[in-house]
Amino acid sequence: MDSNKIGKDAEKLAEKYLIKHRLKLLERNFSSRFGEIDLIMQDRDTLTFIEVRYRNSKMFGGAAASVTASKQSKIIKTAQFYLSQNPRHANKNCRFDVIAFEYDAAPSSPLWYKDAFRI
């Protein structure tokens, strides 16, 4: 199966999962020259930047471990750009979450890592 399609499917599953947990979707696939954030959602009064990861095996640490320091830096810079473009959110608490899927034959249940990394 095409890895881009799997990635998009994982993002859709993550979005549905988070909406069930009462987060409100603000943006999908927000891009800047620094990178992309898969989902931007509001969790009560907290603006949440979410990276969705999938892996077809747990080798090399699995999906969550694939959010490297370099990837975190890109997400943080993109989040800062988002905040500069959306001043209504500038004073909100912010959080960086990871939703991880481990794929075998079918997608697993998502693993939600709240506050997975910080600035």
mmCIF file of C-alpha atoms in Angstrom:
data_model
loop_
_atom_site.group_PDB
_atom_site.id
_atom_site.type_symbol
_atom_site.label_atom_id
_atom_site.label_comp_id
_atom_site.label_asym_id
_atom_site.label_seq_id
_atom_site.Cartn_x
_atom_site.Cartn_y
_atom_site.Cartn_z
ATOM 1 C CA MET A 1 0.000 0.000 0.000
ATOM 2 C CA ASP A 2 1.154 3.549 -0.791
ATOM 3 C CA SER A 3 2.790 5.121 2.267
ATOM 4 C CA ASN A 4 1.200 8.534 1.544
ATOM 5 C CA LYS A 5 -2.257 6.939 1.603
ATOM 6 C CA ILE A 6 -1.456 5.113 4.841
ATOM 7 C CA GLY A 7 -0.266 8.406 6.343
ATOM 8 C CA LYS A 8 -3.439 10.238 5.311
ATOM 9 C CA ASP A 9 -5.575 7.370 6.647
ATOM 10 C CA ALA A 10 -3.695 7.533 9.967
ATOM 11 C CA GLU A 11 -4.312 11.293 10.146
ATOM 12 C CA LYS A 12 -8.048 10.772 9.550
ATOM 13 C CA LEU A 13 -8.193 8.089 12.251
ATOM 14 C CA ALA A 14 -6.289 10.328 14.664
ATOM 15 C CA GLU A 15 -8.626 13.233 13.976
ATOM 16 C CA LYS A 16 -11.716 11.094 14.628
ATOM 17 C CA TYR A 17 -10.147 9.686 17.786
ATOM 18 C CA LEU A 18 -9.324 13.140 19.147
ATOM 19 C CA ILE A 19 -12.756 14.547 18.293
ATOM 20 C CA LYS A 20 -14.259 11.658 20.283
ATOM 21 C CA HIS A 21 -12.078 12.859 23.155
ATOM 22 C CA ARG A 22 -13.630 16.328 22.774
ATOM 23 C CA LEU A 23 -10.841 18.167 21.018
ATOM 24 C CA LYS A 24 -11.939 20.712 18.418
ATOM 25 C CA LEU A 25 -10.289 20.708 14.995
ATOM 26 C CA LEU A 26 -8.808 24.056 13.952
ATOM 27 C CA GLU A 27 -6.459 23.108 11.084
ATOM 28 C CA ARG A 28 -5.361 20.084 9.055
ATOM 29 C CA ASN A 29 -1.922 19.884 7.460
ATOM 30 C CA PHE A 30 -0.836 23.415 8.300
ATOM 31 C CA SER A 31 2.299 24.204 6.265
ATOM 32 C CA SER A 32 4.971 26.845 6.447
ATOM 33 C CA ARG A 33 8.479 27.141 5.089
ATOM 34 C CA PHE A 34 9.607 25.435 8.305
ATOM 35 C CA GLY A 35 7.503 22.295 7.972
ATOM 36 C CA GLU A 36 4.017 20.927 8.451
ATOM 37 C CA ILE A 37 1.793 20.174 11.422
ATOM 38 C CA ASP A 38 -0.667 17.343 10.836
ATOM 39 C CA LEU A 39 -3.440 18.581 13.133
ATOM 40 C CA ILE A 40 -3.996 21.715 15.165
ATOM 41 C CA MET A 41 -6.756 21.248 17.705
ATOM 42 C CA GLN A 42 -8.110 22.906 20.803
ATOM 43 C CA ASP A 43 -8.292 20.876 24.012
ATOM 44 C CA ARG A 44 -10.374 23.094 26.295
ATOM 45 C CA ASP A 45 -8.176 26.196 26.706
ATOM 46 C CA THR A 46 -5.028 24.562 25.297
ATOM 47 C CA LEU A 47 -3.917 24.876 21.687
ATOM 48 C CA THR A 48 -2.603 21.456 20.694
ATOM 49 C CA PHE A 49 -0.181 20.804 17.837
ATOM 50 C CA ILE A 50 -0.366 17.147 16.861
ATOM 51 C CA GLU A 51 2.065 14.995 14.909
ATOM 52 C CA VAL A 52 0.589 11.747 13.606
ATOM 53 C CA ARG A 53 3.074 8.926 13.029
ATOM 54 C CA TYR A 54 2.745 5.402 11.774
ATOM 55 C CA ARG A 55 5.166 2.565 11.316
ATOM 56 C CA ASN A 56 4.659 -0.836 9.765
ATOM 57 C CA SER A 57 6.925 -2.423 12.347
ATOM 58 C CA LYS A 58 8.296 -1.640 15.792
ATOM 59 C CA MET A 59 11.869 -1.880 14.594
ATOM 60 C CA PHE A 60 13.929 1.201 15.398
ATOM 61 C CA GLY A 61 11.573 2.135 18.251
ATOM 62 C CA GLY A 62 8.263 2.341 16.447
ATOM 63 C CA ALA A 63 6.105 5.280 15.466
ATOM 64 C CA ALA A 64 6.503 7.568 18.484
ATOM 65 C CA ALA A 65 10.283 7.209 18.467
ATOM 66 C CA SER A 66 10.346 8.452 14.875
ATOM 67 C CA VAL A 67 9.581 12.000 16.056
ATOM 68 C CA THR A 68 13.238 12.964 16.199
ATOM 69 C CA ALA A 69 14.738 16.128 17.678
ATOM 70 C CA SER A 70 14.991 17.514 14.141
ATOM 71 C CA LYS A 71 11.301 16.803 13.478
ATOM 72 C CA GLN A 72 10.367 18.346 16.837
ATOM 73 C CA SER A 73 12.312 21.490 15.936
ATOM 74 C CA LYS A 74 10.431 21.797 12.626
ATOM 75 C CA ILE A 75 7.081 21.339 14.377
ATOM 76 C CA ILE A 76 7.961 23.959 17.001
ATOM 77 C CA LYS A 77 9.045 26.498 14.357
ATOM 78 C CA THR A 78 5.878 25.821 12.367
ATOM 79 C CA ALA A 79 3.779 26.256 15.529
ATOM 80 C CA GLN A 80 5.489 29.581 16.238
ATOM 81 C CA PHE A 81 4.713 30.673 12.677
ATOM 82 C CA TYR A 82 1.077 29.580 13.124
ATOM 83 C CA LEU A 83 0.819 31.657 16.295
ATOM 84 C CA SER A 84 2.301 34.693 14.515
ATOM 85 C CA GLN A 85 -0.353 34.322 11.791
ATOM 86 C CA ASN A 86 -3.199 33.699 14.262
ATOM 87 C CA PRO A 87 -2.832 36.263 17.047
ATOM 88 C CA ARG A 88 -6.169 35.252 18.611
ATOM 89 C CA HIS A 89 -4.328 32.133 19.851
ATOM 90 C CA ALA A 90 -1.162 33.941 20.959
ATOM 91 C CA ASN A 91 -1.961 33.886 24.686
ATOM 92 C CA LYS A 92 -3.262 30.328 24.886
ATOM 93 C CA ASN A 93 -1.390 27.512 26.547
ATOM 94 C CA CYS A 94 0.220 25.303 23.913
ATOM 95 C CA ARG A 95 1.016 21.609 23.893
ATOM 96 C CA PHE A 96 2.757 19.253 21.467
ATOM 97 C CA ASP A 97 1.188 15.796 21.211
ATOM 98 C CA VAL A 98 2.003 12.701 19.185
ATOM 99 C CA ILE A 99 -0.552 10.170 17.997
ATOM 100 C CA ALA A 100 1.233 6.931 17.100
ATOM 101 C CA PHE A 101 -0.046 3.975 15.112
ATOM 102 C CA GLU A 102 1.814 0.707 14.742
ATOM 103 C CA TYR A 103 0.688 -1.058 11.585
ATOM 104 C CA ASP A 104 0.606 -4.763 11.021
ATOM 105 C CA ALA A 105 -2.201 -5.992 8.771
ATOM 106 C CA ALA A 106 -4.571 -3.278 10.021
ATOM 107 C CA PRO A 107 -4.070 -0.044 11.934
ATOM 108 C CA SER A 108 -3.699 -0.450 15.649
ATOM 109 C CA SER A 109 -5.483 1.635 18.207
ATOM 110 C CA PRO A 110 -3.842 5.018 18.495
ATOM 111 C CA LEU A 111 -1.385 5.710 21.270
ATOM 112 C CA TRP A 112 -1.815 9.302 22.438
ATOM 113 C CA TYR A 113 1.281 10.931 23.913
ATOM 114 C CA LYS A 114 0.089 14.191 25.462
ATOM 115 C CA ASP A 115 2.762 16.828 25.941
ATOM 116 C CA ALA A 116 5.202 14.578 24.075
ATOM 117 C CA PHE A 117 7.851 17.290 23.797
ATOM 118 C CA ARG A 118 8.392 20.909 24.778
ATOM 119 C CA ILE A 119 10.052 24.036 23.524
#
